[in-house]
Amino acid sequence: MAEARGREMREEEVRLSEAEIAVHWKEEALYYPGPKFIGQANLTDPAVTERFSEKNFPECFREYADLLTWDKYWHTTLDTSKAPFWKWFVGGRINVSKNCVDRHLEKHRNKAAILWVPEPEDEPTVVITFQDLYNRVNEMAALLRDHCGLKKGDRVTIHMPMVAELPVTMLACARLGVIHSVVFGGFSGEACGARIVDSASRVLITMDGYYRSGKLLDHKVNADIAVKKAADEGTTVEKVLIWQRHRDKYSSPTPLVAGRDFVVNDLLKTFAGARVEPVSMPAEDPLFLMYTSGSTGKPKGCQHSTGGYLAYVTGTSKYIQDIHTTDVYWCMADIGWITGHSYIVYGPLALAATTVMYEGVPTYPDAGRPWRIAERLGVNIFHTSPTAIRALRKLGPDEPKKYHYSFKCMTTVGEPIEPEAWKWYYDVVGRGEAAITDTWWQTENGGFLCSTKPAIDAMKPGSTGPPMPGIYPIIYDEQGKEIPVGAGKAGNICIRNPWPGMFQTIWGDPDRFVKTYYAKYNKNKTSTDWHDWPYFAGDGAVWAPDGYIRILGRVDDVINVAGHRLGTKEIESACLTVPEVAEAAVVPVVDPEKGRVPEVYIALKPGVKADKAMEEKIGKAVETVIGKIARPRTVRIVPDMPKTRSGKIMRRVLASISNRMDYGDITTLANPEVVEQIRVQVQGAGPVQKQAGPEDIKAFGKDA
Ligand code: WT7
């Protein structure tokens, strides 16, 4: 019986999760924040953990909400009556644009709100004061309202690069209660079109072009593709608004479509000096949608709230990013991801910080660029990802030493960081002085879930740290049994309780919301007690005896590339748009810089010739459908896919081969002979290579 079940499980669990190939790190020594940092920090009282402990939940989160200016104070901090659709600060009314802009005018009118750094180094930095921001947000809000007829609750898709006009547009939407859906600028027109359809946006806001690695890219062309894709799927985009990269000059070779396309700067002339009263929004109305990849093909529109979200990002920006109004804060993420929404735009601006935006590639024109920017602008808080850290370290290990900047604290986010890279970040970038926070969270979460409190907790390279105040994790095994702290075993990390930054639902698909995040460990479907609804994050994790959590990576078939989730199914369906492709399987491959990169295995239709041109065509198809970020590093055309007897592709076997590991037991396959053929094709003849070591496959899950 047990043996039969074991075999069945092996056949069922066909995918190698990222966690399984996560590198096993040894325990690292602790690092401590210095007295200079502690002396000025916002959060130094260790009693915060007690204040945010379970006995004070949910009222503890008042502390965050009270950082905001409410039009009307709420009557119910947490309403659980429609579990697991939690409601925060019910009865409260608030406007996000008023909190990020208007309320700072009195004290900070002439202080820089945004410093925008163009990629070409000879173009000057653009300074936008809070007064400028106020003017521009009001004028844009008037345009959206009067030219586009947009109102509270409507959705708008924004497909823009890293320019100051992006936060201006977001804040203008927020002023009106219009729900924005920002699509990462690097995503393709088709990916943008699919998100327009899902959110039913009538208006698309884009830009003519932008600089990337020294080239002015045509971005407007993507709008035409997006609108066409939307039209093909039955959604009409009535208006396309186009910002200009160079003022009063249209910089794209793609022509405007009369009656549909409008240049924003032309329209804005009509709205010069316009003022728009911020719409007082119920705390629980949505602020924005942010699409993220899930384990089925269709991206999920994560719906974030107004009051709870802003409270959470403001609180965590203040206490974990340690933002003061006098700081110059630079988060080098893209606003097209959740990190940029929460920790470039909303959190820092709600605190009246000066937030830095950089248009281009961090290593352009050389790996000293970020440090020159930091020196020139006086940046004192820096926030980036392991993938950027690895790239900067590789290309310019000594560059930071050449520049006079001083960081008081720094953040890493997006994927687990290798202790080696962490130490370079600490010693060289931070000069052994800056406190580092390794913040673990997800698009769905609004803000940090785990991190050290920078002036209170020691740092441990490779571990995200303890849970955030008011966040109560639990690690379960597959059967739903708790794996206690210090057990030395990995499992599925869940959060037991709701928190204000948590997303409200998947846009248009509440059943999928419950199914994806709660069904697995729910204790009672009809319960309105939050204790019965642990949130399943989809990451593997180990909880060390000292209370520090180490994240091992995704347990589903989602690949984390350079800190961003890509659905393997999305990539596979993109491959299948090539008519000659019969089957496609995507696997994550460990990459020294990007963390993970996708590699695809392809079986062609009978009679089709496998050659370089075909590989190129498949790679290009992925780029067209999703974007460059998803482009497979290698396309491997194989004679046949390894399959279970029930016909499922054994991705685990393919992933092992790609990662130069032993592929394990394949006796239950329908076609075991093909595995060795593929291995020789990928790894070459000779014995099985085990570069990554057998430890690696044991990191998590069924092999543990
Ligand atoms: C996934 C979420 C919200 C940040 C941007 C990515 C991984 C994120 C860490 C970290 C280890 C991390 C997880 C998570 N991740 N931060 N500090 N240490 N892993 O957002 O695209 O929604 O991806 O990124 O696997 O589930 P995302």
Tab-separated table of C-alpha atoms in Angstrom, residues 466-672:
chain	number	residue	atom	x	y	z
A	466	PRO	CA	11.963	37.487	12.474
A	467	PRO	CA	8.337	38.210	11.570
A	468	MET	CA	7.317	41.851	11.373
A	469	PRO	CA	5.404	43.347	14.309
A	470	GLY	CA	1.817	42.089	14.124
A	471	ILE	CA	2.628	39.251	11.704
A	472	TYR	CA	2.275	35.732	13.137
A	473	PRO	CA	3.706	33.060	10.824
A	474	ILE	CA	3.426	29.315	11.096
A	475	ILE	CA	5.189	26.619	9.104
A	476	TYR	CA	3.130	23.596	8.088
A	477	ASP	CA	4.082	20.347	6.457
A	478	GLU	CA	2.067	19.083	3.487
A	479	GLN	CA	-0.401	17.381	5.797
A	480	GLY	CA	-1.116	20.526	7.755
A	481	LYS	CA	0.939	19.583	10.785
A	482	GLU	CA	2.857	22.422	12.366
A	483	ILE	CA	6.638	22.283	12.046
A	484	PRO	CA	7.757	23.982	15.263
A	485	VAL	CA	10.396	26.695	15.484
A	486	GLY	CA	13.834	25.102	15.669
A	487	ALA	CA	12.764	21.746	14.243
A	488	GLY	CA	15.395	22.130	11.542
A	489	LYS	CA	12.911	21.079	8.899
A	490	ALA	CA	11.450	23.073	6.037
A	491	GLY	CA	7.791	23.448	5.250
A	492	ASN	CA	5.176	25.784	3.815
A	493	ILE	CA	5.243	29.192	5.444
A	494	CYS	CA	1.829	30.644	6.217
A	495	ILE	CA	0.676	33.746	8.068
A	496	ARG	CA	-1.931	32.950	10.678
A	497	ASN	CA	-3.509	36.378	10.873
A	498	PRO	CA	-4.831	39.146	8.614
A	499	TRP	CA	-2.887	42.435	8.385
A	500	PRO	CA	-3.835	45.782	6.838
A	501	GLY	CA	-1.566	45.510	3.755
A	502	MET	CA	-2.973	42.150	2.681
A	503	PHE	CA	-4.714	42.252	-0.721
A	504	GLN	CA	-8.466	42.001	-0.741
A	505	THR	CA	-9.133	39.545	-3.523
A	506	ILE	CA	-8.158	38.540	-7.038
A	507	TRP	CA	-9.882	40.987	-9.356
A	508	GLY	CA	-12.977	39.295	-10.748
A	509	ASP	CA	-12.165	35.908	-9.253
A	510	PRO	CA	-12.903	35.636	-5.527
A	511	ASP	CA	-13.097	31.827	-5.725
A	512	ARG	CA	-9.569	31.620	-7.030
A	513	PHE	CA	-8.491	33.924	-4.168
A	514	VAL	CA	-9.872	31.537	-1.572
A	515	LYS	CA	-8.635	28.479	-3.411
A	516	THR	CA	-5.088	29.702	-3.975
A	517	TYR	CA	-4.331	31.262	-0.620
A	518	TYR	CA	-6.637	29.757	1.973
A	519	ALA	CA	-8.123	26.425	0.927
A	520	LYS	CA	-4.980	24.417	1.661
A	521	TYR	CA	-4.861	24.996	5.412
A	522	ASN	CA	-8.351	26.271	6.185
A	523	LYS	CA	-9.756	24.652	9.303
A	524	ASN	CA	-13.434	25.413	8.790
A	525	LYS	CA	-14.935	26.889	5.645
A	526	THR	CA	-17.823	28.573	7.401
A	527	SER	CA	-15.799	30.114	10.208
A	528	THR	CA	-15.628	33.878	10.634
A	529	ASP	CA	-12.763	33.545	13.096
A	530	TRP	CA	-9.475	34.538	11.483
A	531	HIS	CA	-7.651	31.823	13.450
A	532	ASP	CA	-9.184	29.283	11.072
A	533	TRP	CA	-7.781	30.907	7.936
A	534	PRO	CA	-3.981	30.762	7.667
A	535	TYR	CA	-2.672	32.514	4.536
A	536	PHE	CA	-0.637	30.173	2.339
A	537	ALA	CA	2.264	32.140	0.864
A	538	GLY	CA	3.591	29.468	-1.491
A	539	ASP	CA	7.164	29.659	-0.210
A	540	GLY	CA	9.231	27.018	1.520
A	541	ALA	CA	10.890	28.166	4.732
A	542	VAL	CA	12.849	27.049	7.780
A	543	TRP	CA	12.401	28.665	11.183
A	544	ALA	CA	15.641	28.628	13.189
A	545	PRO	CA	15.730	28.316	17.002
A	546	ASP	CA	16.700	31.997	17.281
A	547	GLY	CA	13.404	32.985	15.641
A	548	TYR	CA	14.928	33.906	12.303
A	549	ILE	CA	13.217	32.654	9.169
A	550	ARG	CA	15.051	31.532	6.079
A	551	ILE	CA	13.039	31.538	2.865
A	552	LEU	CA	13.955	28.777	0.451
A	553	GLY	CA	11.879	29.802	-2.550
A	554	ARG	CA	8.618	29.020	-4.301
A	555	VAL	CA	6.917	25.676	-3.834
A	556	ASP	CA	4.619	26.034	-6.836
A	557	ASP	CA	5.500	26.090	-10.502
A	558	VAL	CA	6.407	29.721	-10.505
A	559	ILE	CA	9.947	30.767	-11.330
A	560	ASN	CA	11.453	33.714	-9.516
A	561	VAL	CA	13.591	35.470	-12.130
A	562	ALA	CA	15.637	38.382	-10.870
A	563	GLY	CA	13.245	38.737	-7.950
A	564	HIS	CA	10.017	38.549	-9.940
A	565	ARG	CA	7.549	35.772	-10.345
A	566	LEU	CA	6.913	34.308	-13.750
A	567	GLY	CA	4.367	31.577	-14.253
A	568	THR	CA	5.824	28.543	-15.975
A	569	LYS	CA	2.470	27.964	-17.650
A	570	GLU	CA	2.516	31.475	-19.070
A	571	ILE	CA	5.918	30.820	-20.608
A	572	GLU	CA	4.871	27.431	-21.877
A	573	SER	CA	1.754	28.787	-23.554
A	574	ALA	CA	3.890	31.490	-25.164
A	575	CYS	CA	6.067	28.722	-26.660
A	576	LEU	CA	2.961	27.028	-27.996
A	577	THR	CA	2.096	30.107	-30.052
A	578	VAL	CA	4.798	28.823	-32.409
A	579	PRO	CA	2.796	26.487	-34.653
A	580	GLU	CA	5.569	23.902	-34.964
A	581	VAL	CA	5.756	23.341	-31.189
A	582	ALA	CA	3.939	20.284	-29.856
A	583	GLU	CA	4.900	20.456	-26.180
A	584	ALA	CA	6.837	22.826	-23.956
A	585	ALA	CA	8.148	22.505	-20.410
A	586	VAL	CA	9.791	25.318	-18.503
A	587	VAL	CA	12.203	24.726	-15.644
A	588	PRO	CA	14.104	27.057	-13.319
A	589	VAL	CA	17.868	27.004	-13.635
A	590	VAL	CA	20.204	28.423	-11.018
A	591	ASP	CA	21.996	31.468	-12.383
A	592	PRO	CA	24.814	33.235	-10.561
A	593	GLU	CA	23.369	36.691	-11.292
A	594	LYS	CA	19.649	36.428	-11.820
A	595	GLY	CA	19.029	33.780	-9.186
A	596	ARG	CA	16.862	31.698	-11.467
A	597	VAL	CA	16.374	31.801	-15.208
A	598	PRO	CA	13.845	29.861	-17.244
A	599	GLU	CA	15.031	27.190	-19.621
A	600	VAL	CA	12.556	25.531	-21.991
A	601	TYR	CA	12.353	22.027	-23.284
A	602	ILE	CA	10.488	21.635	-26.538
A	603	ALA	CA	9.065	18.711	-28.430
A	604	LEU	CA	8.278	19.620	-32.026
A	605	LYS	CA	5.432	18.330	-34.134
A	606	PRO	CA	6.318	15.325	-36.294
A	607	GLY	CA	8.259	16.192	-39.425
A	608	VAL	CA	9.475	19.585	-38.187
A	609	LYS	CA	13.204	20.183	-38.300
A	610	ALA	CA	15.026	21.173	-35.122
A	611	ASP	CA	17.572	23.903	-35.773
A	612	LYS	CA	18.954	27.179	-34.409
A	613	ALA	CA	16.320	29.192	-36.287
A	614	MET	CA	13.566	27.251	-34.557
A	615	GLU	CA	15.160	27.828	-31.150
A	616	GLU	CA	15.396	31.537	-31.941
A	617	LYS	CA	11.766	31.646	-33.059
A	618	ILE	CA	10.602	30.073	-29.800
A	619	GLY	CA	12.707	32.433	-27.667
A	620	LYS	CA	11.357	35.391	-29.593
A	621	ALA	CA	7.769	34.190	-29.130
A	622	VAL	CA	8.206	34.282	-25.348
A	623	GLU	CA	9.613	37.787	-25.595
A	624	THR	CA	6.659	38.942	-27.692
A	625	VAL	CA	3.961	37.420	-25.525
A	626	ILE	CA	5.411	38.247	-22.093
A	627	GLY	CA	8.516	40.362	-22.393
A	628	LYS	CA	12.297	40.117	-22.353
A	629	ILE	CA	12.399	39.210	-18.675
A	630	ALA	CA	10.812	35.829	-19.428
A	631	ARG	CA	12.991	34.964	-22.408
A	632	PRO	CA	14.467	31.485	-21.822
A	633	ARG	CA	18.228	31.345	-21.510
A	634	THR	CA	18.273	28.182	-23.577
A	635	VAL	CA	15.701	26.512	-25.773
A	636	ARG	CA	16.345	22.779	-25.857
A	637	ILE	CA	14.591	20.855	-28.572
A	638	VAL	CA	14.386	17.229	-27.471
A	639	PRO	CA	13.175	14.090	-29.201
A	640	ASP	CA	10.431	13.520	-26.613
A	641	MET	CA	9.416	14.704	-23.157
A	642	PRO	CA	9.906	12.407	-20.180
A	643	LYS	CA	6.394	11.516	-19.045
A	644	THR	CA	4.540	9.706	-16.329
A	645	ARG	CA	2.293	6.872	-17.338
A	646	SER	CA	-0.641	9.230	-17.008
A	647	GLY	CA	1.013	11.500	-19.570
A	648	LYS	CA	2.310	14.309	-17.342
A	649	ILE	CA	5.586	15.912	-18.292
A	650	MET	CA	8.237	15.259	-15.602
A	651	ARG	CA	9.539	18.773	-15.116
A	652	ARG	CA	11.426	17.664	-12.029
A	653	VAL	CA	13.572	15.388	-14.159
A	654	LEU	CA	14.206	18.112	-16.734
A	655	ALA	CA	15.054	20.621	-14.022
A	656	SER	CA	17.543	18.202	-12.494
A	657	ILE	CA	19.231	17.782	-15.852
A	658	SER	CA	19.366	21.521	-16.485
A	659	ASN	CA	20.808	22.110	-13.032
A	660	ARG	CA	23.397	19.369	-13.564
A	661	MET	CA	22.016	17.231	-10.821
A	662	ASP	CA	21.178	13.595	-10.554
A	663	TYR	CA	17.620	13.121	-11.827
A	664	GLY	CA	16.776	10.472	-9.273
A	665	ASP	CA	14.369	7.605	-9.668
A	666	ILE	CA	12.746	7.430	-13.098
A	667	THR	CA	11.541	3.852	-13.049
A	668	THR	CA	7.904	4.895	-12.966
A	669	LEU	CA	8.130	6.829	-16.237
A	670	ALA	CA	6.377	5.780	-19.392
A	671	ASN	CA	9.549	6.425	-21.411
A	672	PRO	CA	12.570	6.278	-19.073
